[in-house]
Coordinates of C-alpha atoms and ligand atoms in Angstrom, one line a residue:
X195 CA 0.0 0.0 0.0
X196 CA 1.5 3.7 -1.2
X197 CA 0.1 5.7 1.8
X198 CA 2.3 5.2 5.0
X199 CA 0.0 7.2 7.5
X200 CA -2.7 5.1 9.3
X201 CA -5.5 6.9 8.1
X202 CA -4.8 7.5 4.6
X203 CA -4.4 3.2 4.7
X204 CA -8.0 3.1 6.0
X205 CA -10.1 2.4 2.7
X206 CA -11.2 6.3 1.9
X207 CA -12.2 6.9 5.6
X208 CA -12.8 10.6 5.5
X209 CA -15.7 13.2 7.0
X210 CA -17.8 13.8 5.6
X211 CA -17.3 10.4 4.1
X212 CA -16.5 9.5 0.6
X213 CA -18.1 6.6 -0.8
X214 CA -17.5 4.4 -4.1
X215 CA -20.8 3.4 -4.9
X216 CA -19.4 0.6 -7.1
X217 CA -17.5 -1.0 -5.0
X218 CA -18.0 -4.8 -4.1
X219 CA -15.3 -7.2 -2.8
X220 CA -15.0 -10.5 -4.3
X221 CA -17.2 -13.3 -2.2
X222 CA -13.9 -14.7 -0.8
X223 CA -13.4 -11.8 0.9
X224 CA -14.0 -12.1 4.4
X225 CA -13.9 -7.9 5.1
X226 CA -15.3 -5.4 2.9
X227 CA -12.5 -3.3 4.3
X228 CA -10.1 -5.3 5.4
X229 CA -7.9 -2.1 6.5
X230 CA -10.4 -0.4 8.4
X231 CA -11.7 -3.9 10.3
X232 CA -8.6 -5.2 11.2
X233 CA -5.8 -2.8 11.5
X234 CA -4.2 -2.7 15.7
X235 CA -7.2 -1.0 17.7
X236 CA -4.5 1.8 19.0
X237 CA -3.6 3.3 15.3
X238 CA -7.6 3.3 14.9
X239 CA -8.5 4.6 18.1
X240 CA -6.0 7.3 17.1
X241 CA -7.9 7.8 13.5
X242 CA -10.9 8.0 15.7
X243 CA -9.8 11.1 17.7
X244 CA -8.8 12.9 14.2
X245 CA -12.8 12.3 13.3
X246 CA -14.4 13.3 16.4
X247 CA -13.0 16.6 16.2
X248 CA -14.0 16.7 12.3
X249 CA -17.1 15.7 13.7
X250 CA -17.7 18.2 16.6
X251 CA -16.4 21.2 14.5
X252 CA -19.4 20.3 11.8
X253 CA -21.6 20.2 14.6
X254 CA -20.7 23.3 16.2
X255 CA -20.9 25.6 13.2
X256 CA -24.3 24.1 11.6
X257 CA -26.3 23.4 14.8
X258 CA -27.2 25.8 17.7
X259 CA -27.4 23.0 19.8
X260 CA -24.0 21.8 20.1
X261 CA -23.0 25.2 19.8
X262 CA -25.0 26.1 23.1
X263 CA -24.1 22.8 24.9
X264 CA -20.7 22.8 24.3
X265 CA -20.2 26.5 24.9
X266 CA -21.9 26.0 28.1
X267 CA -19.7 23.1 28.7
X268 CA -16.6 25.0 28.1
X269 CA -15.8 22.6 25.7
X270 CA -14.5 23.7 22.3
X271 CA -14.3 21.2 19.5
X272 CA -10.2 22.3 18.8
X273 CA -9.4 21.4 21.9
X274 CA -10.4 17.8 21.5
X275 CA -7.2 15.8 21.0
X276 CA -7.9 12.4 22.2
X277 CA -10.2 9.7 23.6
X278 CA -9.8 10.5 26.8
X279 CA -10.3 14.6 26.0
X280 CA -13.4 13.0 24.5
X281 CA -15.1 11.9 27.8
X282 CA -15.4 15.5 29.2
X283 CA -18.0 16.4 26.3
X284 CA -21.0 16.0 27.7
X285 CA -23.4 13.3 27.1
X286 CA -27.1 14.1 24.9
X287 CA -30.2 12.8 26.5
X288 CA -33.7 11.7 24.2
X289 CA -35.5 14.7 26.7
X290 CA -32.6 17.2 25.5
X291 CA -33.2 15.9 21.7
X292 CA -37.4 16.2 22.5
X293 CA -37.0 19.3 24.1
X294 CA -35.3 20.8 20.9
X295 CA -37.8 19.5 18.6
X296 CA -40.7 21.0 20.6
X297 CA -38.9 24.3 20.6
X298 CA -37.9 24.1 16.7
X299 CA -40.3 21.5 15.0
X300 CA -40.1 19.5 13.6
X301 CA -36.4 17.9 13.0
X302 CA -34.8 20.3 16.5
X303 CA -32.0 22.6 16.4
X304 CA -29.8 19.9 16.0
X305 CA -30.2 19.2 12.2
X306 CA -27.2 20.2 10.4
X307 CA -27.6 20.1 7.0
X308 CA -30.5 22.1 5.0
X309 CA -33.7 20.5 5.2
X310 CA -33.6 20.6 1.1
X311 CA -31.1 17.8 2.0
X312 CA -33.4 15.3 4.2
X313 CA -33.8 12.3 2.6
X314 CA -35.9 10.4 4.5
X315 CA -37.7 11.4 7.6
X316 CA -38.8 8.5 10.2
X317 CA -40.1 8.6 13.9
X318 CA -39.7 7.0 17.4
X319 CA -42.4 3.9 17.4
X320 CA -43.6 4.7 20.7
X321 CA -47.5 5.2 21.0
X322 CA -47.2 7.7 23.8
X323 CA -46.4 10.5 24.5
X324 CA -45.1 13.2 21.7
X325 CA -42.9 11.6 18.8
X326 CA -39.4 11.8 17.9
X327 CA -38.7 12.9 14.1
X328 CA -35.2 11.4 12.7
X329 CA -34.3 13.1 9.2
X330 CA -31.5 11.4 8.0
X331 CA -29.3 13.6 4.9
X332 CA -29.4 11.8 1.2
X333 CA -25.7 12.0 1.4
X334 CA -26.0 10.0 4.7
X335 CA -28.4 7.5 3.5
X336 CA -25.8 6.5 1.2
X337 CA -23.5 6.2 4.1
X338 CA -25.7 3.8 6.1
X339 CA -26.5 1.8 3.3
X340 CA -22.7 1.5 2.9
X341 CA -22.1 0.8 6.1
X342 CA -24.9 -1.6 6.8
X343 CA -23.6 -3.7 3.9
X344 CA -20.2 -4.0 5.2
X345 CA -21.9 -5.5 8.4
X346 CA -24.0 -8.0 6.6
X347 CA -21.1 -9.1 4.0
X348 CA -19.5 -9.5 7.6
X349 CA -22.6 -11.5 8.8
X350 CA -22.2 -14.0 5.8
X351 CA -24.3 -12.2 3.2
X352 CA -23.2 -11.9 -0.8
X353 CA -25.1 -10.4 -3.5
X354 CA -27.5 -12.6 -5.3
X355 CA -28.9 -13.9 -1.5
X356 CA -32.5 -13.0 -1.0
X357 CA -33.5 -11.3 2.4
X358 CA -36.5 -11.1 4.1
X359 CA -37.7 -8.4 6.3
X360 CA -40.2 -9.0 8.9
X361 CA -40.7 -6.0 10.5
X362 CA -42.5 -3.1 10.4
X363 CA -42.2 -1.1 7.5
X364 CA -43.1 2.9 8.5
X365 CA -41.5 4.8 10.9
X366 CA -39.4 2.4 12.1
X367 CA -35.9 2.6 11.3
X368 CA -34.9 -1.1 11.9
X369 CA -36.3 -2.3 8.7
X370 CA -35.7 0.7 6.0
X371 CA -31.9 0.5 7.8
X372 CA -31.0 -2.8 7.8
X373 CA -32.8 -2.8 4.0
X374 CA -30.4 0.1 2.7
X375 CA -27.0 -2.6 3.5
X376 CA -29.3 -5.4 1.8
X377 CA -29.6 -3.2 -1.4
X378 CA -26.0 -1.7 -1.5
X379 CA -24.3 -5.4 -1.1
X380 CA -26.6 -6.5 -4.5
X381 CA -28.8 -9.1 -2.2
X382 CA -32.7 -9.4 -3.1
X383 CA -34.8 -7.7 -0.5
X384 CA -38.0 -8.6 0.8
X385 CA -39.8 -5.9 2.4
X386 CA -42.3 -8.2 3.8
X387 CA -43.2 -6.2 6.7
X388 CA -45.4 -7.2 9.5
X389 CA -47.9 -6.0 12.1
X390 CA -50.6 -5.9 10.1
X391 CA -53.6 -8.6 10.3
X392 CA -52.8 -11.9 9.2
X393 CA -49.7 -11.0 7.7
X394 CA -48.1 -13.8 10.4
X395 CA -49.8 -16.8 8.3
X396 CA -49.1 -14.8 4.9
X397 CA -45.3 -14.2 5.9
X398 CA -45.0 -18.1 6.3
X399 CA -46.6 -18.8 3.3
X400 CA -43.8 -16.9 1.3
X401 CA -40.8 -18.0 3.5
X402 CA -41.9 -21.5 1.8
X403 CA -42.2 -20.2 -1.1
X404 CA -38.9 -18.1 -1.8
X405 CA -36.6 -20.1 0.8
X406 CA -34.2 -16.8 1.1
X407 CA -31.2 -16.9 2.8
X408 CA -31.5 -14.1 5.9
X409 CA -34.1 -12.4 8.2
X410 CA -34.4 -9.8 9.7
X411 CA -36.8 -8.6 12.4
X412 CA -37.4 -8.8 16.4
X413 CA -36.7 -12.0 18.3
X414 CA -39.9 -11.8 19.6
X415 CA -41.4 -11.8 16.3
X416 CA -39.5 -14.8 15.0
X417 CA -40.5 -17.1 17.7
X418 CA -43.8 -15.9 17.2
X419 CA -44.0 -16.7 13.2
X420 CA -42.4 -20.3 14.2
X421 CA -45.3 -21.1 16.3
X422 CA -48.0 -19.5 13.3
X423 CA -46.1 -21.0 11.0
X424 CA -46.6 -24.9 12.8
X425 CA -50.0 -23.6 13.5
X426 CA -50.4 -23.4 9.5
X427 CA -49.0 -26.7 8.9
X428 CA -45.3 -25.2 7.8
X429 CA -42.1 -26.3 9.4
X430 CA -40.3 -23.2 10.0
X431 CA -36.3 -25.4 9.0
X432 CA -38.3 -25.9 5.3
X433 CA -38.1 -22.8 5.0
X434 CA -34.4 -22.7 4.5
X435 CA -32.9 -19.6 6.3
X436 CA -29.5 -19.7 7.2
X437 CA -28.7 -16.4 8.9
X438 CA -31.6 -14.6 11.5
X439 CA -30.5 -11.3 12.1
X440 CA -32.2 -9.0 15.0
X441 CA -32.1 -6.0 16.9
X442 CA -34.9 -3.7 18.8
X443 CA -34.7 -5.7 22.5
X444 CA -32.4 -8.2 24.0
X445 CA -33.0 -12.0 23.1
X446 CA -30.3 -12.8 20.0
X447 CA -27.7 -12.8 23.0
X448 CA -29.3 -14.2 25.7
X449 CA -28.2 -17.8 25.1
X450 CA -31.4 -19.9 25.3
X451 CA -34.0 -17.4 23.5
X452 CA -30.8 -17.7 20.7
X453 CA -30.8 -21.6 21.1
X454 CA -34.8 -21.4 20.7
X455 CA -35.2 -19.6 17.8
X456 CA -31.7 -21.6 15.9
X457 CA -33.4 -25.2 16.5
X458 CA -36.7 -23.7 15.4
X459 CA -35.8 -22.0 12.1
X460 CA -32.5 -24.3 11.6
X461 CA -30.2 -21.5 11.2
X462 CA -28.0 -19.1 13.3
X463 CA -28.8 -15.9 15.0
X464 CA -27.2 -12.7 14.9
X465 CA -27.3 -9.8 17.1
X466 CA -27.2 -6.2 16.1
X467 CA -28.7 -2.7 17.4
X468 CA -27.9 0.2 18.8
X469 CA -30.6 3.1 19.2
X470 CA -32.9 4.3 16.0
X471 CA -30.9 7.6 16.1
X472 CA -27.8 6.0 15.6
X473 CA -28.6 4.6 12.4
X474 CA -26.1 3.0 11.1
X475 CA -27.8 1.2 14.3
X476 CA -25.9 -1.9 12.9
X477 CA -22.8 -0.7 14.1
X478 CA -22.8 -3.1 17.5
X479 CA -23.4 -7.0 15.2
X480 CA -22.1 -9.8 15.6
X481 CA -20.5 -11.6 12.3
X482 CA -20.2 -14.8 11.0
X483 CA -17.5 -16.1 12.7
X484 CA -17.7 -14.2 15.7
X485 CA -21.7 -14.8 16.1
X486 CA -21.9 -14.4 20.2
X487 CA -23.0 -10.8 21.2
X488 CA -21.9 -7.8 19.2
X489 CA -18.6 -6.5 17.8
X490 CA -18.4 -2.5 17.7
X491 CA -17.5 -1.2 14.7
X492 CA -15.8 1.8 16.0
X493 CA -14.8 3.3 12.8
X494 CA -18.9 4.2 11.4
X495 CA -20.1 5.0 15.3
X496 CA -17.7 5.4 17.9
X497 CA -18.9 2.9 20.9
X498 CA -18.0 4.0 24.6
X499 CA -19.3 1.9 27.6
X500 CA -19.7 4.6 30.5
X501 CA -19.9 4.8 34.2
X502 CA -23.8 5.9 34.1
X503 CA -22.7 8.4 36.9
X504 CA -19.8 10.2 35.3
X505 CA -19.8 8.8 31.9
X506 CA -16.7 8.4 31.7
X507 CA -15.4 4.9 29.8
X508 CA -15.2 1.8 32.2
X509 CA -12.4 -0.3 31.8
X510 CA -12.5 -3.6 29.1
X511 CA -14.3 -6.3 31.3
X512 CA -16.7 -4.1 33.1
X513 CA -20.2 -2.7 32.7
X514 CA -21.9 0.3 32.2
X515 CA -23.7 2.4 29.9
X516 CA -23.4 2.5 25.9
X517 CA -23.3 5.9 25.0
X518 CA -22.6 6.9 21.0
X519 CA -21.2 9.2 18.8
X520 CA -21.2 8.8 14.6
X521 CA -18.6 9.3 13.1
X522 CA -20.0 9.6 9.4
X523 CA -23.5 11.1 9.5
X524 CA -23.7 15.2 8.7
X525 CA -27.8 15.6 9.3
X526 CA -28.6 14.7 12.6
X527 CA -25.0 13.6 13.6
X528 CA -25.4 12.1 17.8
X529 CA -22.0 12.8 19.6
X530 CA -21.9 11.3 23.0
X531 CA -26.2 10.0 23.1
X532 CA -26.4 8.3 26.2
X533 CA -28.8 4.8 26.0
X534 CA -29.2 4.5 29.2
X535 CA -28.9 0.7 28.8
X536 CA -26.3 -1.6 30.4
X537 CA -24.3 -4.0 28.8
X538 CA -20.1 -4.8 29.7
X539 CA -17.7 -5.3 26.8
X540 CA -14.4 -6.8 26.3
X541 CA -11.5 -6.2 23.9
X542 CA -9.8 -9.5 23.2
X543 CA -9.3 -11.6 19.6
X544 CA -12.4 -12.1 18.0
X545 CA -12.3 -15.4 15.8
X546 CA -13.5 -13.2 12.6
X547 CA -10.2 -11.7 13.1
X548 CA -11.4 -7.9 13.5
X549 CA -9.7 -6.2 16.1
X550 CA -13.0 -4.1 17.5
X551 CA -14.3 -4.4 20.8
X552 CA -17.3 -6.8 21.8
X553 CA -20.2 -6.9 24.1
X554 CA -20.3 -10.9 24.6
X555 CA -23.6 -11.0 25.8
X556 CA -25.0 -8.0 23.7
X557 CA -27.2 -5.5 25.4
X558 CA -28.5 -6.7 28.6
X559 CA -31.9 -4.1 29.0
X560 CA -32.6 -0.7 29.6
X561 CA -31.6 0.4 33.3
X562 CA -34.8 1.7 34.4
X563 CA -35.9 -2.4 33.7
X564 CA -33.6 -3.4 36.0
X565 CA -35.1 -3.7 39.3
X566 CA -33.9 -5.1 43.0
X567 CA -35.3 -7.9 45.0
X568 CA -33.7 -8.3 48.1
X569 CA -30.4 -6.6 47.5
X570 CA -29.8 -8.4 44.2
X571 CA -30.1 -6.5 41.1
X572 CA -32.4 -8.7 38.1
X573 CA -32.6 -8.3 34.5
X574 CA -35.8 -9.0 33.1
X575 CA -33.6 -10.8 30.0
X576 CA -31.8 -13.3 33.2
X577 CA -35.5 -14.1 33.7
X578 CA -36.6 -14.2 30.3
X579 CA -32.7 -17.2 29.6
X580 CA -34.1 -19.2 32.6
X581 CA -37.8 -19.5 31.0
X582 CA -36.7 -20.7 27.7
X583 CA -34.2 -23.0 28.6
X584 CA -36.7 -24.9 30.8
X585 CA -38.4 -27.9 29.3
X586 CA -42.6 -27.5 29.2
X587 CA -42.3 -24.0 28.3
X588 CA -44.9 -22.7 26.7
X589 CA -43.3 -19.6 24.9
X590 CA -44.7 -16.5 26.7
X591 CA -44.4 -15.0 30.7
X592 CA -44.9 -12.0 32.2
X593 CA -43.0 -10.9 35.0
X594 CA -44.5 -8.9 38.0
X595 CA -42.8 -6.7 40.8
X596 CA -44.8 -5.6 43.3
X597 CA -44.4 -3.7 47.0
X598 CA -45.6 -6.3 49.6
X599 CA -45.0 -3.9 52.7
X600 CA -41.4 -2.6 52.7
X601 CA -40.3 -5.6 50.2
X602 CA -40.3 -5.8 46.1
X603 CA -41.3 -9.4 45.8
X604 CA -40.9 -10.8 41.9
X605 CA -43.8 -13.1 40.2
X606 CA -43.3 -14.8 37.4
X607 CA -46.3 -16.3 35.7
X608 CA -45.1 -18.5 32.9
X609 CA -46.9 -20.5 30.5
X610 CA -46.4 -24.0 30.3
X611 CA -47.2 -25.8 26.6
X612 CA -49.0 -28.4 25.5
X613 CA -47.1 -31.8 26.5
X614 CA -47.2 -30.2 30.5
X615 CA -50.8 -29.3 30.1
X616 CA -51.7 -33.3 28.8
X617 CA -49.9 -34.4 31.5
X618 CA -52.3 -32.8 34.0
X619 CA -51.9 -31.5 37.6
X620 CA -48.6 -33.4 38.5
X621 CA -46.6 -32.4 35.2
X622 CA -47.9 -28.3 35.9
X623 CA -46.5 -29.2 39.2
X624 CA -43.7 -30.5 38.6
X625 CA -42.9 -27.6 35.9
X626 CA -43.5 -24.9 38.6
X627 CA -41.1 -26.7 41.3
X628 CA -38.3 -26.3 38.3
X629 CA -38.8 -23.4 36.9
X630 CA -38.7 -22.0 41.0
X631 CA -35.8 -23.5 41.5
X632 CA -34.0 -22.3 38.0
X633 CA -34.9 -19.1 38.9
X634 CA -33.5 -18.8 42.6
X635 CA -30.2 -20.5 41.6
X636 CA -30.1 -18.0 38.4
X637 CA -31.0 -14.6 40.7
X638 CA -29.8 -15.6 44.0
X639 CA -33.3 -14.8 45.4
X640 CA -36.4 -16.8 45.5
X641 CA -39.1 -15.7 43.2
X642 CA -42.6 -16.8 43.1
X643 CA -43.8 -18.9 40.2
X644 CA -47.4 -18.8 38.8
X645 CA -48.0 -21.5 35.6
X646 CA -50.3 -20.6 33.1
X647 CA -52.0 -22.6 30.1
X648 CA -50.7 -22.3 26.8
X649 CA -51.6 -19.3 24.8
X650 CA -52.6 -17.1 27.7
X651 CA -51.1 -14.2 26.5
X652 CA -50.6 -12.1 23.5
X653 CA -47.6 -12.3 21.4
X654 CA -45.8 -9.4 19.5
X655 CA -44.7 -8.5 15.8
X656 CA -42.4 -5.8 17.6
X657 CA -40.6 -5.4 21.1
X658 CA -41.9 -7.7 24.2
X659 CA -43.0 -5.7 27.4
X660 CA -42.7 -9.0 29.9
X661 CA -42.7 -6.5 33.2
X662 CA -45.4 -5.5 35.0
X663 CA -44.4 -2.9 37.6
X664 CA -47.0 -3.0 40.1
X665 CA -45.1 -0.9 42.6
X666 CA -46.3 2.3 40.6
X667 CA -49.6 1.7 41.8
X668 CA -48.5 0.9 45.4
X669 CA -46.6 4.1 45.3
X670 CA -49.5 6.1 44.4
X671 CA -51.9 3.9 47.1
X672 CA -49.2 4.9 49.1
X673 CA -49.0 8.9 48.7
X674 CA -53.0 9.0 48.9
X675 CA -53.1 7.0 52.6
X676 CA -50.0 9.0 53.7
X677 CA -50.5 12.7 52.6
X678 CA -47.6 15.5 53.4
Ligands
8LE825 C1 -30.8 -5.4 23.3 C2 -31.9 -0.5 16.9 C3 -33.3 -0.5 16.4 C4 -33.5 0.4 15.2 O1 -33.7 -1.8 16.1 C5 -34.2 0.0 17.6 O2 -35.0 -0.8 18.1 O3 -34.1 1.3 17.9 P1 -35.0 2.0 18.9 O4 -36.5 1.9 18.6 O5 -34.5 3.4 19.0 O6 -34.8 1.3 20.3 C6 -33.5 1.3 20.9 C7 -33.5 0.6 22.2 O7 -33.9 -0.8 21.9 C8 -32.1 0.4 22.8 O8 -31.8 1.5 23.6 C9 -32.2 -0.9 23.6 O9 -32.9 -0.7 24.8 C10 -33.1 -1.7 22.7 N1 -32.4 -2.5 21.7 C11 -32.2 -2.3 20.4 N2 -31.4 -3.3 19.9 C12 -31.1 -4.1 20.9 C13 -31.7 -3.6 22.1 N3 -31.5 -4.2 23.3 N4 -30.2 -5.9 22.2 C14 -30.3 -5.3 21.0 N5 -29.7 -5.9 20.0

């Protein structure tokens, strides 16, 4: 290679990015660029600082946002010379990015390229409350089209491979995104969608049909169409797949949802997802040789696990809170959005051979899901691992804390299937006794375990909401018995 310095190695890394549209690598290839994936972390970490100043000093001069945060922060973009200069910018919160968007709607004071520019404009998915509007640059839907399809070649994908998407198709970002990589690499997309009425049965119908070679949705949603699809008299390994790849809520890392849904469909599972507003929300995915939890491809989004007090980094091998900056998006570029979720992440040899960090079980849940019984901190996905590793169940649970006097106590009501339920009163019996028992040696504290017949609840084409917080409702019984 003619170009000595590390950055001008890195295949046209630049900001704003420049991007060959007609570029492929051969199918051999294991990296789409093999510089930029596996050159020694320091020399890119060191590329990375270059960028985030690029980055902040194209922030600062198109949006009064940064300029106001930062100025009040007494940070200035030129003085940001390293990682570690880095973690005194301070972190952007979804109330600061709603709060601009109420005050200049409808894309906020934070969009940094003319809106002649926008592209495409998308939304939060949530039902309450006011939305969030994400305009993405057309310049930058290049870019995340460029980047997602360096993360699926990475996943195992080549052109000619069909893909199926099975998720909603509107405002959410998961599907258009992880479609744009699926175009760019040449594959055959199929924006099947979902979430309308019977589009479950329909969906199967076509996986028979067109066999392709990926999907893409929620894990909820796949376990889902398996059981519509038996329901319809199609077995969900006819269908073909070899790659399932998912992001929107935990499950394609925690290790027996994963098993589940690989024996079901016959094919492996892949993690991916950051936050909508990071698209390229690919950036944290696992690949095909390095298929447990995510990889962070640090060169399109720069990945930081924080101490969610000081957000500053944590060390390699500890946990905290993902917080994320792009590093090649001009409209609506995040620098430092805090998630609020926890996850830990490591930096050892990944057996893809790319030398960025990984989060080996993926993104554990939000923070404000984690809650405390007895001293010990639970994740509703450790509940959600023992479930579907225990035999007789039946595929859905809901998980309830509540306030009995001064103690959370944690209720899991869990549906057994149909083999438990034939064998009557002694099998249910026998399935509550195990699933207690999973559960206490899992969490370290007892929990109480309610079965319930197959079916009883509703299943999702989105994200699962498995906890009910009844303490809420005890707070506000509380505040009206005990007035001020
Ligand atoms: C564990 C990333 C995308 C577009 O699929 C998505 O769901 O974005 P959205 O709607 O902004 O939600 C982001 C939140 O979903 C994250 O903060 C995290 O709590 C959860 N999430 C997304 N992907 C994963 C995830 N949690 N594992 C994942 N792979």
């Amino acid at each position: 290679m003619s170009v000595s310095t590390a950055a001008g190695r890195m295949e046209a890394w630049s900001f704003p990015p420049r991007i060959d549209a007609s570029y492929i690598p051969p199918n051999d290839q294991r990296y789409w660029h093999p510089v930029r994936e596996t050159m020694p972390p320091d020399e890119r970490d060191a590329a990375i600082a270059v960028r985030l100043r690029e980055v902040m000093r194209h922030a600062y001069k198109s949006s009064a946002f940064y300029k106001k945060k930062w100025d009040d922060a007494g940070i200035d973009p030129e003085s940001i010379r390293s990682l570690e200069d880095f973690e005194r910018v301070p972190v952007v919160t979804k109330a600061e990015l709603r709060a601009s968007q109420a005050a200049h709607e409808p894309y906020g004071d934070y969009l940094c390229v003319p809106e002649s520019e926008i592209h495409h404009i998308h939304g939060t998915s949530g039902t309450t409350g006011k939305p969030t509007a994400f305009a993405i640059g057309r310049n930058d839907w290049q870019t995340i089209g460029e980047n997602h399809a360096r993360i699926l070649w990475g996943m195992g994908f080549r052109p000619g491979d069909t893909i199926f998407f099975g998720a909603i198709f509107s405002l959410y970002l998961g599907s258009w995104g992880a479609m744009s990589g699926a175009e760019r690499m040449k594959a055959r997309s199929f924006p099947f969608g979902a979430g309308a009425q019977g589009m479950t049965a329909r969906a199967a119908q076509w996986l028979a049909m067109v066999k392709p070679a990926g999907f893409y949705g929620t894990p909820s949603y796949a376990l889902r169409l398996a059981e519509v699809a038996r329901e319809e008299g199609y077995d969900p390994r006819a269908f073909g797949l070899r790659t399932l790849f998912f992001s929107g809520e935990p499950g394609a890392s925690i290790p027996s949802v994963r098993d589940r849904i690989e024996n079901e469909f016959g094919a492996r599972v892949i993690d991916t997802g950051t936050m909508a507003e990071m698209t390229p929300f690919m950036s944290a995915a696992g690949s095909a040789e390095s298929h447990e939890g995510m990889l962070l491809w640090q060169d399109m989004v720069y990945h930081e696990v924080c101490d969610p007090a000081t957000y500053a980094r944590v060390p390699y091998g500890e946990q905290g809170t993902p917080v994320y900056t792009h590093l090649e998006r001009t409209s609506q570029p995040m620098i430092r959005l805090l998630s609020n979720d926890l996850t830990h992440w490591v930096m050892e040899e990944n057996p893809c051979g790319r030398t960025y960090p990984r989060l080996p079980k993926g993104v554990h849940g939000r923070i404000d899901d984690m809650f405390q019984i007895r001293g010990e901190n639970v994740y509703p996905s450790e509940i959600d691992n023992v479930c579907n590793a225990i035999a007789g169940y039946g595929g859905e649970h809901r998980i309830h804390i509540s306030r009995a006097q001064t103690m959370d106590e944690l209720l899991v009501r869990a549906e057994y299937d149909a083999t438990v339920a034939a064998g009557g009163d002694a099998a249910i019996a026998a399935f509550r006794r195990t699933l207690g028992d999973q559960l206490r040696k899992v969490l370290g504290v007892g929990a109480n375990v309610e079965p319930v017949p197959p079916n009883t609840y509703e299943r999702t084409d989105f994200k699962a909401r498995r906890v009910v917080d009844d303490r809420d409702l005890y707070g506000q019984v509380y505040q009206s018995t005990h007035p001020h």
